[in-house]
PDB file of C-alpha atoms in Angstrom:
ATOM      1  CA  SER A   1      -0.185   0.108   0.071  1.00 33.00           C
ATOM      2  CA  ALA A   2       3.116   2.014   0.664  1.00 35.00           C
ATOM      3  CA  ALA A   3       3.482   2.732  -3.483  1.00 36.00           C
ATOM      4  CA  ARG A   4      -0.387   4.198  -3.395  1.00 39.00           C
ATOM      5  CA  ALA A   5       0.427   8.584  -3.738  1.00 38.00           C
ATOM      6  CA  PRO A   6       0.518  10.553  -0.854  1.00 39.00           C
ATOM      7  CA  GLY A   7      -2.781  12.262   0.496  1.00 42.00           C
ATOM      8  CA  ARG A   8      -4.080  13.180   3.809  1.00 44.00           C
ATOM      9  CA  TYR A   9      -5.387  10.373   5.831  1.00 43.00           C
ATOM     10  CA  VAL A  10      -6.219  10.242   9.372  1.00 46.00           C
ATOM     11  CA  GLY A  11      -7.674   8.223  12.017  1.00 47.00           C
ATOM     12  CA  GLN A  12      -8.999   4.457  11.317  1.00 48.00           C
ATOM     13  CA  GLN A  13      -9.199   5.633   7.585  1.00 48.00           C
ATOM     14  CA  ALA A  14      -5.366   6.190   7.728  1.00 48.00           C
ATOM     15  CA  VAL A  15      -5.264   2.305   9.513  1.00 48.00           C
ATOM     16  CA  SER A  16      -7.679   0.867   6.660  1.00 50.00           C
ATOM     17  CA  VAL A  17      -6.237   2.435   3.752  1.00 48.00           C
ATOM     18  CA  TYR A  18      -2.476   2.076   4.794  1.00 51.00           C
ATOM     19  CA  ARG A  19      -2.162  -1.349   6.954  1.00 60.00           C
ATOM     20  CA  ARG A  20       1.351  -1.451   5.953  1.00 64.00           C
ATOM     21  CA  LEU A  21       3.250   1.840   6.475  1.00 73.00           C
ATOM     22  CA  ALA A  22       6.217   3.257   4.136  1.00 69.00           C
ATOM     23  CA  GLY A  23       9.117   1.254   5.903  1.00 73.00           C
ATOM     24  CA  GLY A  24       7.219  -1.896   5.947  1.00 74.00           C
ATOM     25  CA  ASP A  25       5.193  -1.794   9.617  1.00 78.00           C
ATOM     26  CA  ASP A  26       2.139  -2.355  10.514  1.00 81.00           C
ATOM     27  CA  ALA A  27       0.066   0.527  11.155  1.00 79.00           C
ATOM     28  CA  VAL A  28      -1.453   0.906  14.489  1.00 81.00           C
ATOM     29  CA  GLN A  29      -4.167   3.651  16.024  1.00 80.00           C
ATOM     30  CA  VAL A  30      -3.477   4.434  19.374  1.00 81.00           C
ATOM     31  CA  SER A  31      -6.347   6.035  22.173  1.00 77.00           C
ATOM     32  CA  GLY A  32      -5.659   9.811  22.742  1.00 79.00           C
ATOM     33  CA  CYS A  33      -6.895   8.980  26.014  1.00 84.00           C
ATOM     34  CA  GLY A  34      -6.338   6.546  28.978  1.00 77.00           C
ATOM     35  CA  GLY A  35      -3.222   5.926  31.250  1.00 81.00           C
ATOM     36  CA  ASN A  36      -0.779   8.316  32.098  1.00 88.00           C
ATOM     37  CA  VAL A  37       0.262   9.703  28.794  1.00 89.00           C
ATOM     38  CA  THR A  38      -2.464  10.942  26.827  1.00 88.00           C
ATOM     39  CA  PHE A  39      -2.022  12.740  23.270  1.00 88.00           C
ATOM     40  CA  GLY A  40      -4.750  15.526  21.393  1.00 86.00           C
ATOM     41  CA  ALA A  41      -4.436  18.919  19.759  1.00 84.00           C
ATOM     42  CA  SER A  42      -5.320  20.908  22.953  1.00 83.00           C
ATOM     43  CA  ALA A  43      -4.851  20.907  26.731  1.00 79.00           C
ATOM     44  CA  GLY A  44      -8.249  19.213  27.602  1.00 74.00           C
ATOM     45  CA  ARG A  45      -9.124  17.384  24.255  1.00 84.00           C
ATOM     46  CA  CYS A  46      -7.834  13.416  23.556  1.00 85.00           C
ATOM     47  CA  SER A  47      -7.786  11.954  20.072  1.00 85.00           C
ATOM     48  CA  PRO A  48      -6.311   9.095  18.923  1.00 83.00           C
ATOM     49  CA  LEU A  49      -3.174   8.866  16.818  1.00 85.00           C
ATOM     50  CA  ILE A  50      -1.580   6.271  14.014  1.00 84.00           C
ATOM     51  CA  PHE A  51       1.714   5.346  14.764  1.00 86.00           C
ATOM     52  CA  SER A  52       3.741   2.464  13.874  1.00 87.00           C
ATOM     53  CA  SER A  53       3.366  -0.778  15.047  1.00 86.00           C
ATOM     54  CA  ARG A  54       7.525  -0.525  16.228  1.00 87.00           C
ATOM     55  CA  PHE A  55       7.571   3.285  17.574  1.00 88.00           C
ATOM     56  CA  GLN A  56       4.436   3.049  19.371  1.00 88.00           C
ATOM     57  CA  PRO A  57       5.925   0.810  22.048  1.00 89.00           C
ATOM     58  CA  PHE A  58       8.930   2.882  21.808  1.00 91.00           C
ATOM     59  CA  LEU A  59       7.149   6.048  22.050  1.00 90.00           C
ATOM     60  CA  MET A  60       4.904   4.842  25.669  1.00 89.00           C
ATOM     61  CA  ASP A  61       8.384   3.544  27.268  1.00 90.00           C
ATOM     62  CA  ASN A  62      10.702   6.357  26.378  1.00 93.00           C
ATOM     63  CA  MET A  63       8.060   9.844  26.689  1.00 94.00           C
ATOM     64  CA  PRO A  64       7.731   9.408  30.177  1.00 95.00           C
ATOM     65  CA  ARG A  65      11.124   8.752  31.105  1.00 96.00           C
ATOM     66  CA  CYS A  66      12.220  12.139  28.790  1.00 97.00           C
ATOM     67  CA  VAL A  67       9.502  14.338  30.828  1.00 97.00           C
ATOM     68  CA  ASN A  68      10.831  13.169  33.781  1.00 97.00           C
ATOM     69  CA  GLU A  69      14.062  13.896  33.080  1.00 97.00           C
ATOM     70  CA  ALA A  70      13.655  17.215  31.427  1.00 96.00           C
ATOM     71  CA  LEU A  71      11.611  17.826  34.996  1.00 97.00           C
ATOM     72  CA  ARG A  72      14.608  17.140  37.036  1.00 96.00           C
ATOM     73  CA  SER A  73      16.596  19.497  34.958  1.00 94.00           C
ATOM     74  CA  GLU A  74      14.135  22.053  36.081  1.00 92.00           C
ATOM     75  CA  GLY A  75      14.320  20.996  39.583  1.00 94.00           C
ATOM     76  CA  LEU A  76      10.735  20.197  39.349  1.00 95.00           C
ATOM     77  CA  PRO A  77       9.000  16.812  40.855  1.00 97.00           C
ATOM     78  CA  ALA A  78       8.063  13.938  38.587  1.00 97.00           C
ATOM     79  CA  ALA A  79       4.899  14.325  36.189  1.00 97.00           C
ATOM     80  CA  SER A  80       2.042  11.681  37.414  1.00 96.00           C
ATOM     81  CA  HIS A  81       0.290  12.688  34.582  1.00 95.00           C
ATOM     82  CA  ILE A  82       1.184  13.601  30.719  1.00 94.00           C
ATOM     83  CA  HIS A  83      -0.830  15.211  28.110  1.00 94.00           C
ATOM     84  CA  VAL A  84       1.553  15.389  25.256  1.00 94.00           C
ATOM     85  CA  GLN A  85      -0.180  18.484  22.900  1.00 93.00           C
ATOM     86  CA  ASN A  86       0.349  17.635  19.278  1.00 90.00           C
ATOM     87  CA  MET A  87       0.155  18.695  15.829  1.00 87.00           C
ATOM     88  CA  GLY A  88      -0.139  15.283  14.297  1.00 80.00           C
ATOM     89  CA  SER A  89       1.348  12.157  13.917  1.00 84.00           C
ATOM     90  CA  TYR A  90       0.993   9.838  10.500  1.00 80.00           C
ATOM     91  CA  SER A  91       0.418  12.069   7.130  1.00 80.00           C
ATOM     92  CA  TYR A  92       1.479  10.279   4.233  1.00 78.00           C
ATOM     93  CA  ARG A  93       3.892  12.660   2.585  1.00 80.00           C
ATOM     94  CA  ALA A  94       7.977  13.421   1.295  1.00 82.00           C
ATOM     95  CA  ALA A  95       9.802  15.401   3.247  1.00 86.00           C
ATOM     96  CA  ARG A  96       9.587  18.960   3.355  1.00 87.00           C
ATOM     97  CA  GLY A  97      12.100  20.083   0.272  1.00 90.00           C
ATOM     98  CA  SER A  98      12.913  16.755  -0.971  1.00 85.00           C
ATOM     99  CA  SER A  99      11.373  13.621  -2.645  1.00 85.00           C
ATOM    100  CA  ARG A 100      11.952  11.094   0.021  1.00 85.00           C
ATOM    101  CA  LEU A 101       9.301   9.442   2.536  1.00 83.00           C
ATOM    102  CA  SER A 102       9.218  11.864   5.847  1.00 85.00           C
ATOM    103  CA  MET A 103       9.078  10.405   9.277  1.00 87.00           C
ATOM    104  CA  HIS A 104       5.680  10.873   9.510  1.00 85.00           C
ATOM    105  CA  ALA A 105       5.054   8.390   6.389  1.00 83.00           C
ATOM    106  CA  THR A 106       6.469   5.964   8.578  1.00 84.00           C
ATOM    107  CA  GLY A 107       4.482   6.467  11.670  1.00 84.00           C
ATOM    108  CA  ARG A 108       7.374   7.407  13.626  1.00 86.00           C
ATOM    109  CA  SER A 109       7.303  11.152  14.106  1.00 88.00           C
ATOM    110  CA  LEU A 110       5.093  13.475  16.738  1.00 90.00           C
ATOM    111  CA  ASP A 111       4.818  16.947  16.196  1.00 90.00           C
ATOM    112  CA  ILE A 112       4.394  17.996  19.732  1.00 93.00           C
ATOM    113  CA  SER A 113       3.916  21.445  20.332  1.00 93.00           C
ATOM    114  CA  ALA A 114       3.609  21.668  24.303  1.00 94.00           C
ATOM    115  CA  PHE A 115       3.655  19.209  27.384  1.00 95.00           C
ATOM    116  CA  ASN A 116       0.418  19.813  30.131  1.00 95.00           C
ATOM    117  CA  LEU A 117       1.555  18.070  33.003  1.00 96.00           C
ATOM    118  CA  THR A 118       0.439  17.048  36.559  1.00 96.00           C
ATOM    119  CA  LEU A 119       3.188  16.941  38.550  1.00 97.00           C
ATOM    120  CA  SER A 120       3.266  14.280  41.738  1.00 97.00           C
ATOM    121  CA  ASN A 121       2.265  17.237  44.274  1.00 97.00           C
ATOM    122  CA  GLY A 122      -0.763  18.199  42.501  1.00 96.00           C
ATOM    123  CA  GLN A 123       0.622  21.177  40.491  1.00 97.00           C
ATOM    124  CA  ARG A 124       0.051  21.511  36.441  1.00 96.00           C
ATOM    125  CA  VAL A 125       2.228  23.593  34.002  1.00 95.00           C
ATOM    126  CA  ASN A 126       2.228  23.767  30.435  1.00 94.00           C
ATOM    127  CA  ILE A 127       5.543  23.729  28.597  1.00 94.00           C
ATOM    128  CA  PRO A 128       5.475  24.721  25.365  1.00 92.00           C
ATOM    129  CA  MET A 129       8.252  22.607  23.550  1.00 90.00           C
ATOM    130  CA  THR A 130       9.760  25.838  21.114  1.00 82.00           C
ATOM    131  CA  VAL A 131      13.347  26.302  20.929  1.00 75.00           C
ATOM    132  CA  VAL A 132      12.713  30.082  22.326  1.00 77.00           C
ATOM    133  CA  SER A 133      10.906  29.104  25.028  1.00 71.00           C
ATOM    134  CA  ARG A 134      11.478  30.576  28.618  1.00 79.00           C
ATOM    135  CA  ASN A 135      11.802  26.521  29.653  1.00 83.00           C
ATOM    136  CA  ARG A 136      14.879  25.971  27.150  1.00 88.00           C
ATOM    137  CA  ARG A 137      16.933  23.745  29.907  1.00 91.00           C
ATOM    138  CA  PHE A 138      13.454  21.011  29.470  1.00 94.00           C
ATOM    139  CA  TYR A 139      13.349  21.782  25.861  1.00 93.00           C
ATOM    140  CA  ASN A 140      17.077  20.731  25.558  1.00 93.00           C
ATOM    141  CA  SER A 141      17.191  18.052  28.487  1.00 95.00           C
ATOM    142  CA  PHE A 142      13.840  16.494  26.423  1.00 95.00           C
ATOM    143  CA  VAL A 143      15.435  16.254  23.481  1.00 93.00           C
ATOM    144  CA  GLN A 144      18.646  14.825  24.233  1.00 95.00           C
ATOM    145  CA  CYS A 145      16.949  12.297  26.087  1.00 96.00           C
ATOM    146  CA  TRP A 146      15.171  11.289  23.162  1.00 93.00           C
ATOM    147  CA  ARG A 147      17.884  11.261  20.900  1.00 93.00           C
ATOM    148  CA  THR A 148      19.703   9.263  23.266  1.00 90.00           C
TER     149      THR A 148
END
């Protein structure tokens, strides 16, 4: 199915159209709600995402670890709940400025705009994930953890 022309498919439509993603992995739909890590386009809303069957467990294992390492770098307690405010995951498309497929086309990417966190002490914090964020130390620590 990866040979199909790039298009924008979302949710269950993506899973049914592209059961096998570019790169050969199976597509899995992850519920946006439930558990200690949730996903959605805004702070209060959850929405399902499409990932590679191999990326999904990596994401769920490493997201809490990297967020908590970044919180430690800011001197903050660990998160009891992580809401990943995102701009999307799966999209069958070429990489920007290239003819090769993007990491989004393989289901191995997630664009994070912010983390909405509930800390273990009950405090709620919103941390934007931009290079120019006032939480630069958090951003750098998260990115370094994610890369390793």
